[in-house]
Coordinates of C-alpha atoms in Angstrom, one line a residue:
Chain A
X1 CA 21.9 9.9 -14.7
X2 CA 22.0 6.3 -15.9
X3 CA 18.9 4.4 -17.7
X4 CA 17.4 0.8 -18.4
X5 CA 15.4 -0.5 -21.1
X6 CA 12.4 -0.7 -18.4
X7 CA 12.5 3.3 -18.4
X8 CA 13.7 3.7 -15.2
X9 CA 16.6 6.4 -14.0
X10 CA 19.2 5.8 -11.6
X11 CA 21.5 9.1 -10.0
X12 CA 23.8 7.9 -7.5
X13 CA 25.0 10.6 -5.0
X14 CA 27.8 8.8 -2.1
X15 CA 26.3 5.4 -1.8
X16 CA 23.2 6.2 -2.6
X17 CA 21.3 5.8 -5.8
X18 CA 17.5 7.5 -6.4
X19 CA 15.4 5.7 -8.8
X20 CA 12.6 7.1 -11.0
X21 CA 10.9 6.7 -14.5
X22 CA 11.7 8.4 -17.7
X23 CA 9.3 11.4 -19.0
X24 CA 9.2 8.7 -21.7
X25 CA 7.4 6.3 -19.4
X26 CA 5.8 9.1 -17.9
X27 CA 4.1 10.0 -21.0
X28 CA 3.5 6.4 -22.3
X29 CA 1.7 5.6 -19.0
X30 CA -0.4 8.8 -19.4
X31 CA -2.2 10.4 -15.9
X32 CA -0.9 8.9 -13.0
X33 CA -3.4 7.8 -10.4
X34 CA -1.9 5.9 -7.7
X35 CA 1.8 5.1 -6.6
X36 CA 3.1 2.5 -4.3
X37 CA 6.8 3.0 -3.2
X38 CA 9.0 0.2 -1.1
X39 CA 9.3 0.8 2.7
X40 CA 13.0 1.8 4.2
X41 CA 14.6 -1.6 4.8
X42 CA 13.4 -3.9 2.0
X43 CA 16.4 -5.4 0.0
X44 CA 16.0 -5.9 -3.5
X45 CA 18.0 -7.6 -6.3
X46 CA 18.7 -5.9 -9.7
X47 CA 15.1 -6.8 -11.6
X48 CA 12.9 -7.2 -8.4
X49 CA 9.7 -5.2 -8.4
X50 CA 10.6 -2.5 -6.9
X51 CA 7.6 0.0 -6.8
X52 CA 4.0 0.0 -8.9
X53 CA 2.4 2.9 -10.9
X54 CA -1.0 2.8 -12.0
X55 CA -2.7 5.2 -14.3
X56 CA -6.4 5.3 -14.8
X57 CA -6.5 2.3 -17.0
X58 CA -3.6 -0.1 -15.6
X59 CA -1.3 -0.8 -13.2
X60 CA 2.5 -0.9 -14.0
X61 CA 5.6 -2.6 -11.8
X62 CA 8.5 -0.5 -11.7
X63 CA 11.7 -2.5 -11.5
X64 CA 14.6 -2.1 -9.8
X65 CA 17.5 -1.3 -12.0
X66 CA 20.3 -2.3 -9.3
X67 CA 20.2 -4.2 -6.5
X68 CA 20.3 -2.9 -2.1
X69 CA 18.3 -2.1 0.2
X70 CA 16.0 0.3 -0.1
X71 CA 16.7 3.4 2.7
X72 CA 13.6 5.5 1.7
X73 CA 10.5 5.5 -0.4
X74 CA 8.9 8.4 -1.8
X75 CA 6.0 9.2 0.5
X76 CA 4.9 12.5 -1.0
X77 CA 3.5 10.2 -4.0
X78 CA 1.1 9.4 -1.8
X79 CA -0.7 12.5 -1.9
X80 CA 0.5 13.8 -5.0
X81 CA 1.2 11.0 -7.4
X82 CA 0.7 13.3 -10.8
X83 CA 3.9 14.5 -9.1
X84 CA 5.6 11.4 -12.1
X85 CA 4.0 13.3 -14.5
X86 CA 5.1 16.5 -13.9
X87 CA 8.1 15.8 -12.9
X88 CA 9.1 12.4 -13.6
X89 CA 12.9 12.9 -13.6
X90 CA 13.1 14.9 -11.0
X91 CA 10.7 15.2 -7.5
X92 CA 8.5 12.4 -8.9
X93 CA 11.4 9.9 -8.0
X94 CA 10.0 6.4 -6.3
X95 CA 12.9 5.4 -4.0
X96 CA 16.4 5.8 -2.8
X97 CA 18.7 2.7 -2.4
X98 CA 22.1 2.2 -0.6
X99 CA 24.1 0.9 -3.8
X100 CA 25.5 -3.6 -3.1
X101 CA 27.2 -3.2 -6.2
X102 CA 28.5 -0.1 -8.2
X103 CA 29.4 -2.4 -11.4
X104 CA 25.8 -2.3 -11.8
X105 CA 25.2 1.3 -11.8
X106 CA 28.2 1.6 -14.5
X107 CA 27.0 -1.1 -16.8
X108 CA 23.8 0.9 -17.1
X109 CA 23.0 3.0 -20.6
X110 CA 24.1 6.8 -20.7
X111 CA 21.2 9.1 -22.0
X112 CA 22.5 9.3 -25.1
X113 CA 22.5 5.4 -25.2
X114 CA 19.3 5.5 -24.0
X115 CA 18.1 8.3 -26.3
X116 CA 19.3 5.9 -29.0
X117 CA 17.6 3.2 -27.3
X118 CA 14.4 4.9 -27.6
X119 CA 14.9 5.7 -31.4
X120 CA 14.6 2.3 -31.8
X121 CA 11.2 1.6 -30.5
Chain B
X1 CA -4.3 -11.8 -33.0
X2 CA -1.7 -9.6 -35.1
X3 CA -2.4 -5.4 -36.1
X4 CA -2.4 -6.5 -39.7
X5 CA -5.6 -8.7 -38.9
X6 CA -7.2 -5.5 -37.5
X7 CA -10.0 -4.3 -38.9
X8 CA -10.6 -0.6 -39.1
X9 CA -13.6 2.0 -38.3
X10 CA -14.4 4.5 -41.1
X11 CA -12.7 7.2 -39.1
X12 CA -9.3 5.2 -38.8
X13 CA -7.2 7.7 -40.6
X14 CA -9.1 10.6 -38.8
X15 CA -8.2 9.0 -35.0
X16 CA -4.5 8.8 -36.6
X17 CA -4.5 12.7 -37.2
X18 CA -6.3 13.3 -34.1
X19 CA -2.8 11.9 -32.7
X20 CA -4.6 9.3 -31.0
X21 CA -2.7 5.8 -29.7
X22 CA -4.5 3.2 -31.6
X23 CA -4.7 -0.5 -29.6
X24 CA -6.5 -3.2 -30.2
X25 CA -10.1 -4.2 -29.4
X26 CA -12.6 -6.2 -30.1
X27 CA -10.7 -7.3 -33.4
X28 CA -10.5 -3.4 -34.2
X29 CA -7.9 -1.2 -34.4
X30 CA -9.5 1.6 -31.5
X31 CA -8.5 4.9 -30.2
X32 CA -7.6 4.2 -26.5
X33 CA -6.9 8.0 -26.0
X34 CA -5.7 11.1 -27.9
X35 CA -3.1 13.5 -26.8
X36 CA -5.2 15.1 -23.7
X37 CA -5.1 11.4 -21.9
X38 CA -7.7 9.4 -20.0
X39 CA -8.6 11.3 -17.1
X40 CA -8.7 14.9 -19.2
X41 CA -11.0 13.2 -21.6
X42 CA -13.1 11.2 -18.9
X43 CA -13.7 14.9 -17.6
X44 CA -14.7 16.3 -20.1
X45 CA -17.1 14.4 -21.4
X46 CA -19.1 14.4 -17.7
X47 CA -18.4 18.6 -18.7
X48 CA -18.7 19.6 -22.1
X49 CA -19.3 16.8 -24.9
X50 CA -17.3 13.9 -25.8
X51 CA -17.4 12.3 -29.3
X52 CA -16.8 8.4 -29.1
X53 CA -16.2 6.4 -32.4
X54 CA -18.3 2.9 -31.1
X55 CA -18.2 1.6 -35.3
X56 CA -17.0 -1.5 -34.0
X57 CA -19.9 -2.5 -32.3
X58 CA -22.9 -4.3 -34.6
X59 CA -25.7 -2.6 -36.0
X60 CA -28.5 -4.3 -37.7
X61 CA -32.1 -5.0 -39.0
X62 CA -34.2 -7.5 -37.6
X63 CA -37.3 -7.9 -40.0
X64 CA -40.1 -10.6 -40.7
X65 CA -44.1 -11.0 -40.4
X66 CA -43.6 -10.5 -36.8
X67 CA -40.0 -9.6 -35.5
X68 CA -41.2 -7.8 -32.4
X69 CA -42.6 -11.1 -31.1
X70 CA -40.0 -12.9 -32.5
X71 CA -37.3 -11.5 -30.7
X72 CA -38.6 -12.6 -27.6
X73 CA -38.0 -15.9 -28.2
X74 CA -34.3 -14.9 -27.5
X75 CA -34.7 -11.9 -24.6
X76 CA -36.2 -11.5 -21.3
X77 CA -37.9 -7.8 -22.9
X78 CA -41.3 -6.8 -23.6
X79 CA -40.7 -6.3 -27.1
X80 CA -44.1 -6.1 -28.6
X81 CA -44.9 -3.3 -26.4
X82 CA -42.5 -1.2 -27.9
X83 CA -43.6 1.7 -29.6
X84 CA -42.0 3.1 -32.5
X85 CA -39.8 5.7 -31.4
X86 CA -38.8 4.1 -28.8
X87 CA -35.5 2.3 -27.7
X88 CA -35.0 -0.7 -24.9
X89 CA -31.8 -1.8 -23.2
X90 CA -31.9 -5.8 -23.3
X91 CA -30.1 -8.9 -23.1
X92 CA -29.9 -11.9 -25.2
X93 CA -30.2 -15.2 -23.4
X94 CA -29.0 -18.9 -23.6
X95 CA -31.2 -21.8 -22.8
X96 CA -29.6 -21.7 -18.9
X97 CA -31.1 -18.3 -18.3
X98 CA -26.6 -16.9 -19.0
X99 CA -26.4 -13.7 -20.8
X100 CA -24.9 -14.2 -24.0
X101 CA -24.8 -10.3 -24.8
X102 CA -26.6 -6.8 -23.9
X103 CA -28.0 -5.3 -26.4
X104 CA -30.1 -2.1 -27.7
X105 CA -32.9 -2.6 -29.8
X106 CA -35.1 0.4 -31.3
X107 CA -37.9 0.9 -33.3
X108 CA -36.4 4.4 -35.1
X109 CA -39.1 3.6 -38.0
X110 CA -41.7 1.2 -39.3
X111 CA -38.8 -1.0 -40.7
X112 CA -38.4 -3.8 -38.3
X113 CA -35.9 -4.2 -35.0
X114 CA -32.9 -1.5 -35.4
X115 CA -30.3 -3.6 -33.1
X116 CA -27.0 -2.6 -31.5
X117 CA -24.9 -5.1 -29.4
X118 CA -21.2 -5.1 -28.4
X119 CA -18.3 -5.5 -31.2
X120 CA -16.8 -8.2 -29.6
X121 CA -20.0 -10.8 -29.8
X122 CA -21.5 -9.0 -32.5
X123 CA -20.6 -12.3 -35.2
X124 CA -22.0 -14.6 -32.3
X125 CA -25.1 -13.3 -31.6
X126 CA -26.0 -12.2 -35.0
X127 CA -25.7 -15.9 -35.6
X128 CA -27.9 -17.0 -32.5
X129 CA -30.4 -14.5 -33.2
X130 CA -30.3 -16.3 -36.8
X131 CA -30.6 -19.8 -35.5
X132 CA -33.0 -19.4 -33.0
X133 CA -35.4 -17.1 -35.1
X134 CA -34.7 -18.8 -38.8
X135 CA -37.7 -18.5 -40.8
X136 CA -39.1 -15.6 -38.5
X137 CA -36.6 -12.7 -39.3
X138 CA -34.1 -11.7 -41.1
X139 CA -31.2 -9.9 -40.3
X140 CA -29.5 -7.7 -42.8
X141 CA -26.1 -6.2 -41.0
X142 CA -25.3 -2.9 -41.3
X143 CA -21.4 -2.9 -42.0
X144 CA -22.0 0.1 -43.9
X145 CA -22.4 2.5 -41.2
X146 CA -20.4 3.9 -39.1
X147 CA -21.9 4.8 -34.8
X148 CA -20.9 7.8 -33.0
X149 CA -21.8 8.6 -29.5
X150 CA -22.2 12.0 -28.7
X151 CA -21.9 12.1 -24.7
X152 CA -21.8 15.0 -22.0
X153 CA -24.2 17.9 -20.6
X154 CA -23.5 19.9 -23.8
X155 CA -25.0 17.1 -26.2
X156 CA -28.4 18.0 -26.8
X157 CA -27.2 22.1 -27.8
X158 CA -24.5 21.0 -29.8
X159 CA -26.5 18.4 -31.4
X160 CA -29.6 20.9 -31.6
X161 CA -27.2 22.3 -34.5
X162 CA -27.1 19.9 -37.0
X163 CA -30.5 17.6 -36.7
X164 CA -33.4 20.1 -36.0
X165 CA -35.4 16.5 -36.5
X166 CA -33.8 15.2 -33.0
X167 CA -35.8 18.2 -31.2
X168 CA -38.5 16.6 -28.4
X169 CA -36.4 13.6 -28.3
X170 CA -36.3 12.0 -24.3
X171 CA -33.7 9.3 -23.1
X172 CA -34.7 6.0 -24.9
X173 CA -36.5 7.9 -28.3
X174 CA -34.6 6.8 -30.9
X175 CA -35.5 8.2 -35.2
X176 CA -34.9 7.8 -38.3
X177 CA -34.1 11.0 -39.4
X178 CA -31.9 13.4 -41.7
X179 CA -29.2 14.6 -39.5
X180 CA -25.9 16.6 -40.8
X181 CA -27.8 16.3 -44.2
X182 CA -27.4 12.9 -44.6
X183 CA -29.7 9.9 -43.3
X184 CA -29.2 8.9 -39.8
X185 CA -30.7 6.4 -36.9
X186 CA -30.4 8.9 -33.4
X187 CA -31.1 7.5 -30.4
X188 CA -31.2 9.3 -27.3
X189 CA -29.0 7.1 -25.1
X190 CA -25.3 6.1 -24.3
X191 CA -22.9 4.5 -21.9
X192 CA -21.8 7.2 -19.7
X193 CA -24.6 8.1 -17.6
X194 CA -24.6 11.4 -19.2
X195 CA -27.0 12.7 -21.5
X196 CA -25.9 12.2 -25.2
X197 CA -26.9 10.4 -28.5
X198 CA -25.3 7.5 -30.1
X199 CA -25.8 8.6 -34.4
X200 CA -25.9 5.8 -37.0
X201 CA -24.6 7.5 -40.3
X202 CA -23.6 5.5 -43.7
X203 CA -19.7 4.6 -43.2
X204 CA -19.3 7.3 -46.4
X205 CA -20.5 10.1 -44.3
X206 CA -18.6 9.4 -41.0
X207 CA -15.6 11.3 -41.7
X208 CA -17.7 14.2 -42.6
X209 CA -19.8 14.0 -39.6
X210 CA -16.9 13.7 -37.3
X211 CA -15.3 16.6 -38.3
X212 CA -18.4 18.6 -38.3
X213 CA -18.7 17.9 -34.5
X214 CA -15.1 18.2 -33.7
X215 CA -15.3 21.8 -34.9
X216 CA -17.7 22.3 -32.1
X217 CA -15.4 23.6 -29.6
X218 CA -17.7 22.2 -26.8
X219 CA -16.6 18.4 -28.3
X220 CA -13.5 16.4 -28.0
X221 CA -12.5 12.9 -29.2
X222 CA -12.9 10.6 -26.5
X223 CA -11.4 7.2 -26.5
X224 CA -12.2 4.2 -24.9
X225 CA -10.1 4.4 -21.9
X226 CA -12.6 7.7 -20.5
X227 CA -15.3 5.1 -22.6
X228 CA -14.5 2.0 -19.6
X229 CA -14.0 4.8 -17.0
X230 CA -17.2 6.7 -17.6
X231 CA -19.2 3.5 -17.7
X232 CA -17.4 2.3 -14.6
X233 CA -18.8 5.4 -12.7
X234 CA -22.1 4.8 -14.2
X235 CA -22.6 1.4 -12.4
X236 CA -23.0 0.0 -16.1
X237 CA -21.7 -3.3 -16.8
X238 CA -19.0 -4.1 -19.2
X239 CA -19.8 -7.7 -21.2
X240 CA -17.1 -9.8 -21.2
X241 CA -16.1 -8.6 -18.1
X242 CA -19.0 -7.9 -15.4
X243 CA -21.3 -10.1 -17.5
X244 CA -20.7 -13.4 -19.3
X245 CA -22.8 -17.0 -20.4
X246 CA -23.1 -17.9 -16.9
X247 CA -24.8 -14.8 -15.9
X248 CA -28.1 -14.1 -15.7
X249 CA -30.1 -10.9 -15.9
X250 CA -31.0 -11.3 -11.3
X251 CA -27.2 -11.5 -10.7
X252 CA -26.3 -9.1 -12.9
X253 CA -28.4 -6.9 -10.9
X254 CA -30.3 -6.4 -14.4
X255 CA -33.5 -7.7 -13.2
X256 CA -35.3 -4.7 -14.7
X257 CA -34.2 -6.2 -18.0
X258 CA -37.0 -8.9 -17.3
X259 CA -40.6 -7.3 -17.9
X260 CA -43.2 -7.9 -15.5
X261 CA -45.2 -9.3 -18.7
X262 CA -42.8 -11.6 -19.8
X263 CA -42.0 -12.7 -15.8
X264 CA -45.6 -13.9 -15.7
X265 CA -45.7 -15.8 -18.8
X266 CA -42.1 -17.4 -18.1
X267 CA -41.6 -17.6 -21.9
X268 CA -38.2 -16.9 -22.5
X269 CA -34.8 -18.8 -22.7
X270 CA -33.9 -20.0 -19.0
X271 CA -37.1 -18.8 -17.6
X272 CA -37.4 -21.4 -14.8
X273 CA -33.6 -20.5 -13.5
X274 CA -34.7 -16.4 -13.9
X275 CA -38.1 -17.0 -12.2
X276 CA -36.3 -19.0 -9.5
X277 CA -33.6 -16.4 -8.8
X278 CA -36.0 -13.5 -8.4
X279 CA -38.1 -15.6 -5.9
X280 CA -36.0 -17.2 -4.0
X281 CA -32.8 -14.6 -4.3
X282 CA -29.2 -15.8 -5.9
X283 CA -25.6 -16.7 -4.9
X284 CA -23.8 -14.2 -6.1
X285 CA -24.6 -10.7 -6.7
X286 CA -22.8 -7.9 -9.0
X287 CA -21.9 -5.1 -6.8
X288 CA -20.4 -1.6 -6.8
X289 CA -17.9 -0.7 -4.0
X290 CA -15.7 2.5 -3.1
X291 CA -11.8 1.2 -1.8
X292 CA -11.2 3.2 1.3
X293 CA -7.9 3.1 1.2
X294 CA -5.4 2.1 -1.2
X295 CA -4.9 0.8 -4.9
X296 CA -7.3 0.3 -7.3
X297 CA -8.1 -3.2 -7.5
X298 CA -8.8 -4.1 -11.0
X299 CA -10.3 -7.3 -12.6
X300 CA -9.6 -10.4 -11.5
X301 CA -8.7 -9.3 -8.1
X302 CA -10.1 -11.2 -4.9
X303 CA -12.8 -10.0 -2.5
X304 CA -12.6 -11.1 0.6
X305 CA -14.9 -10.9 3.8
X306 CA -13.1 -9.3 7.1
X307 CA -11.7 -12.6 8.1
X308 CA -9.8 -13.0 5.1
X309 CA -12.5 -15.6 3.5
X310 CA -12.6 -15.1 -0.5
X311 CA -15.8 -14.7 -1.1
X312 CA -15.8 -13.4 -4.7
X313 CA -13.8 -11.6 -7.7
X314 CA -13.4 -8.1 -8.9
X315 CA -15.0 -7.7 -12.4
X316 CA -14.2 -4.1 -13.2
X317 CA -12.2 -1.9 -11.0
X318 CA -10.0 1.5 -11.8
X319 CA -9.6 4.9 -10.3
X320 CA -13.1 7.0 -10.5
X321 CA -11.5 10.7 -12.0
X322 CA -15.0 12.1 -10.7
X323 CA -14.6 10.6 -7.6
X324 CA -10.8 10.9 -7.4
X325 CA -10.7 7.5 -5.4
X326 CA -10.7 3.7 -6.5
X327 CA -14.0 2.3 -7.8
X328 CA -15.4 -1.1 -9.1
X329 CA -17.6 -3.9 -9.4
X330 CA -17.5 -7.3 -8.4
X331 CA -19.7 -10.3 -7.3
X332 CA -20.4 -11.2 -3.7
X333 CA -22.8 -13.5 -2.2
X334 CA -25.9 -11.4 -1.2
X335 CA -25.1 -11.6 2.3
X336 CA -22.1 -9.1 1.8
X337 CA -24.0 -7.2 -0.9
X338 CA -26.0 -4.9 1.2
X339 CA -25.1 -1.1 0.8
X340 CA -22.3 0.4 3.5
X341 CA -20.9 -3.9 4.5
X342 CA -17.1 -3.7 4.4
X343 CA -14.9 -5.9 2.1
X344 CA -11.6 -6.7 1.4
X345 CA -10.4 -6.3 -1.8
X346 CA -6.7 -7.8 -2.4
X347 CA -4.5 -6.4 -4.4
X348 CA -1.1 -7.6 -4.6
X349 CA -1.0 -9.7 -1.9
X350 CA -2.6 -6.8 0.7
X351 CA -6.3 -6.9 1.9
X352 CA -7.7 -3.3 1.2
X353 CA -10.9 -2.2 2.8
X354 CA -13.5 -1.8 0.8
X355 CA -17.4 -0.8 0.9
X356 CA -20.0 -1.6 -1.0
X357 CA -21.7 1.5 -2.6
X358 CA -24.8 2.1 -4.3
X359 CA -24.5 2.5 -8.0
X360 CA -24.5 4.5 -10.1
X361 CA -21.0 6.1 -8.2
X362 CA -21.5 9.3 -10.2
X363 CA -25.5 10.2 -10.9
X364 CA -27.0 9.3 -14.0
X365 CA -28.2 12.8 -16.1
X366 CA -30.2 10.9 -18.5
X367 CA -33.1 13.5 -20.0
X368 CA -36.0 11.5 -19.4
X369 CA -38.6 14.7 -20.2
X370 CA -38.3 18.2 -21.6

């Protein structure tokens, strides 16, 4: 599992990379309330907007951390969207995209970078 | 403005231990939630009792010869027909008719006006009500006491417990009285639609107080994330959001604000644009509406009619944890105001439908007799 400083995950399995938030974010954003994820086919570049997240208060962007085209977004949100809280690095995942670039998946923080990372904020 | 220009409630430190995430508001320092979160606390307030630190907002005494009548002069209310005992909701105006705050103001005793209005205008309209009445009354602010609100179905029994003197009290009474063993101003109101009490105490005693009721295990600290939430569901207006100077009381859809006295006399600030308004109707309305399907569209977002036609803005908007949909207000012309007509609401870029809904979204539990 790789990480950005936006608190979002990346696992890449063959060519294709799932995306979620940190049980960091997870936390910070408190209850989630309402999830949008990208639709199969969108392409995004490393920093787009990739999905939103909105807890009772606010509405957050989630941002892609690499850049492809998106080849599935996770509909089950839909229903269950304190699915990211329960289980943010896990079923609550947003989307899965086919990997343009690998060097961008490698120059991503480790969790202990990012475990570092978040002892500094 | 930076945290070390915050200014803090009495019960800072105790918010801190109550592990709460402190942001800021209203030039305070505020508990936004504690550890159980927004929609835990939202819900149990509406089941149990939540305890809300409001300290931030301005408390003070309005006295004179006269200030009953003299505080007319600056709201829409019928002031010298309140009795003592008694509390009424109210708004102070501008000369354009705009609503420069909303306000409580009591009579808890025989000493004058006891006023409450919102933290953020509370310098402002301490200084209005000063120019506009100078030489009629005088205010003395109470930056000495600290204001809980005691909210929920469970209230009035916890309450019960530690001021025997707030027995017989209805929604609106509001006393003087010794409460927790100390002196306190109790009225029988909030901003939650639920029953509860908002409890003046001397800053030196809120600490105390707090803990006392926390002990309760019917109460929880509530912060003001459930705070905007509860309200939301409660159809009441949020100023600086749903309400601002170019306002007034018939768009606010806070007409009852106007007395039928002081609507006949016309003797208040912006009279002839209020008088107008409720005869001849308005422009723009503030609304309450249910989205059918989708986000939550928030403030700022655009309404729109079915043909895509932006026809006004969202003021408030979130996700209703009672409801467990998207909720929020908004102004529309009165054309598209009527209960059950279909909007669009936008929210990034997409055209949500939307409908408006009478309000309050959640019914009001006020206890209006024993």
């Amino acid at each position: 599992m790789r990480f950005t400083k936006d608190h979002e995950w990346v696992v890449v399995e063959g060519d294709v990379a799932t995306i979620g938030i940190t049980a960091y974010a997870a936390e910070q954003l408190g209850d989630v309330v309402f999830v949008e994820v990208p639709e199969a086919g969108k392409s995004v570049k490393a920093g787009d907007n990739l999905a939103v997240v909105e807890s009772v208060k606010a509405a957050s962007d989630v941002y892609a951390p690499i850049s492809g085209e998106v080849v599935e977004g996770n509909a089950a949100l839909g229903d269950a969207p304190e699915t990211v809280n329960d289980q943010p690095e896990g079923l609550g995942w947003f989307a899965k995209i086919k990997v343009a670039n690998p060097a961008e998946v490698e120059a991503l923080m480790d969790r202990a970078a990012y475990e570092d990372f978040l002892g500094t904020l | 403005m930076s945290d070390e220009n915050l200014k803090t409630t009495p019960l800072n430190a105790a918010h801190i231990a109550a592990g709460a995430r402190m942001v800021p508001f209203a030039g305070y320092s505020m508990p936004v939630q504690y550890k159980d979160g927004v929609l835990k606390e939202h819900l149990w307030t509406r089941e149990n009792a939540g305890l809300f630190d409001v300290s931030h907002m301005g408390q003070a005494r309005l006295r004179g010869v006269s200030p009953l009548s003299a505080f007319e002069e600056v709201t829409p209310g019928d002031f010298i027909g309140l009795k003592p005992g008694k509390q009424r909701y109210s708004v102070l105006l501008n000369k354009k008719g705009g609503i420069i705050d909303d306000l409580m103001a009591a009579r808890p005793d025989d000493d004058g006006l006891f006023v409450v209005v919102n933290g953020a205008c509370k310098d402002n309209d301490f200084k209005v009500i000063d120019d506009e009445l100078a030489g009629q009354v005088r205010i003395e602010r109470l930056e000495d006491r600290a204001l809980l609100a005691l909210q929920g179905p469970k209230a009035a029994e916890v309450l019960a417990q530690h001021a025997p003197d707030a027995a017989g009290m209805v929604f609106m009474d509001a006393r003087a009285i010794t409460a927790f063993g100390t002196d306190a101003i109790v009225s029988r109101s909030g901003y939650t639609g639920e029953d509860g009490y908002e409890i003046s105490i001397p800053a030196s005693e809120a600490e105390r107080v707090w803990n006392t009721l926390l002990a309760d295990e019917r109460v929880k600290p509530i912060g003001l994330g459930a705070r905007d939430s509860l309200r939301l569901e409660a159809g009441l207006p949020l100023y600086g959001h749903d309400v601002d100077e170019t306002v007034s009381p018939v768009e606010a859809d806070l007409a009852f604000s106007v007395s039928k006295k002081r609507r006949d006399a016309r003797d208040f600030p912006g009279a002839s644009r209020i008088a107008k308004e409720l005869a001849e109707g308005v422009t723009r309305k503030r609304v309450g509406f249910v989205v059918l399907e989708g986000a939550p569209a928030r403030e700022g977002a655009e309404i729109a009619d079915e043909e895509g036609n932006v026809i006004g803005v969202v003021t408030s908007g979130g996700f209703s944890p009672s409801l467990g949909k998207p909720i929020g207000m908004g102004f529309v012309p009165p054309a598209y105001a009527e209960l059950g007509s279909k909007l669009k609401v936008i929210v990034r870029g997409k055209a949500q439908t939307a409908e408006v809904t009478a309000m309050p979204f959640v019914p009001h539990r006020y206890v209006r007799k024993l």
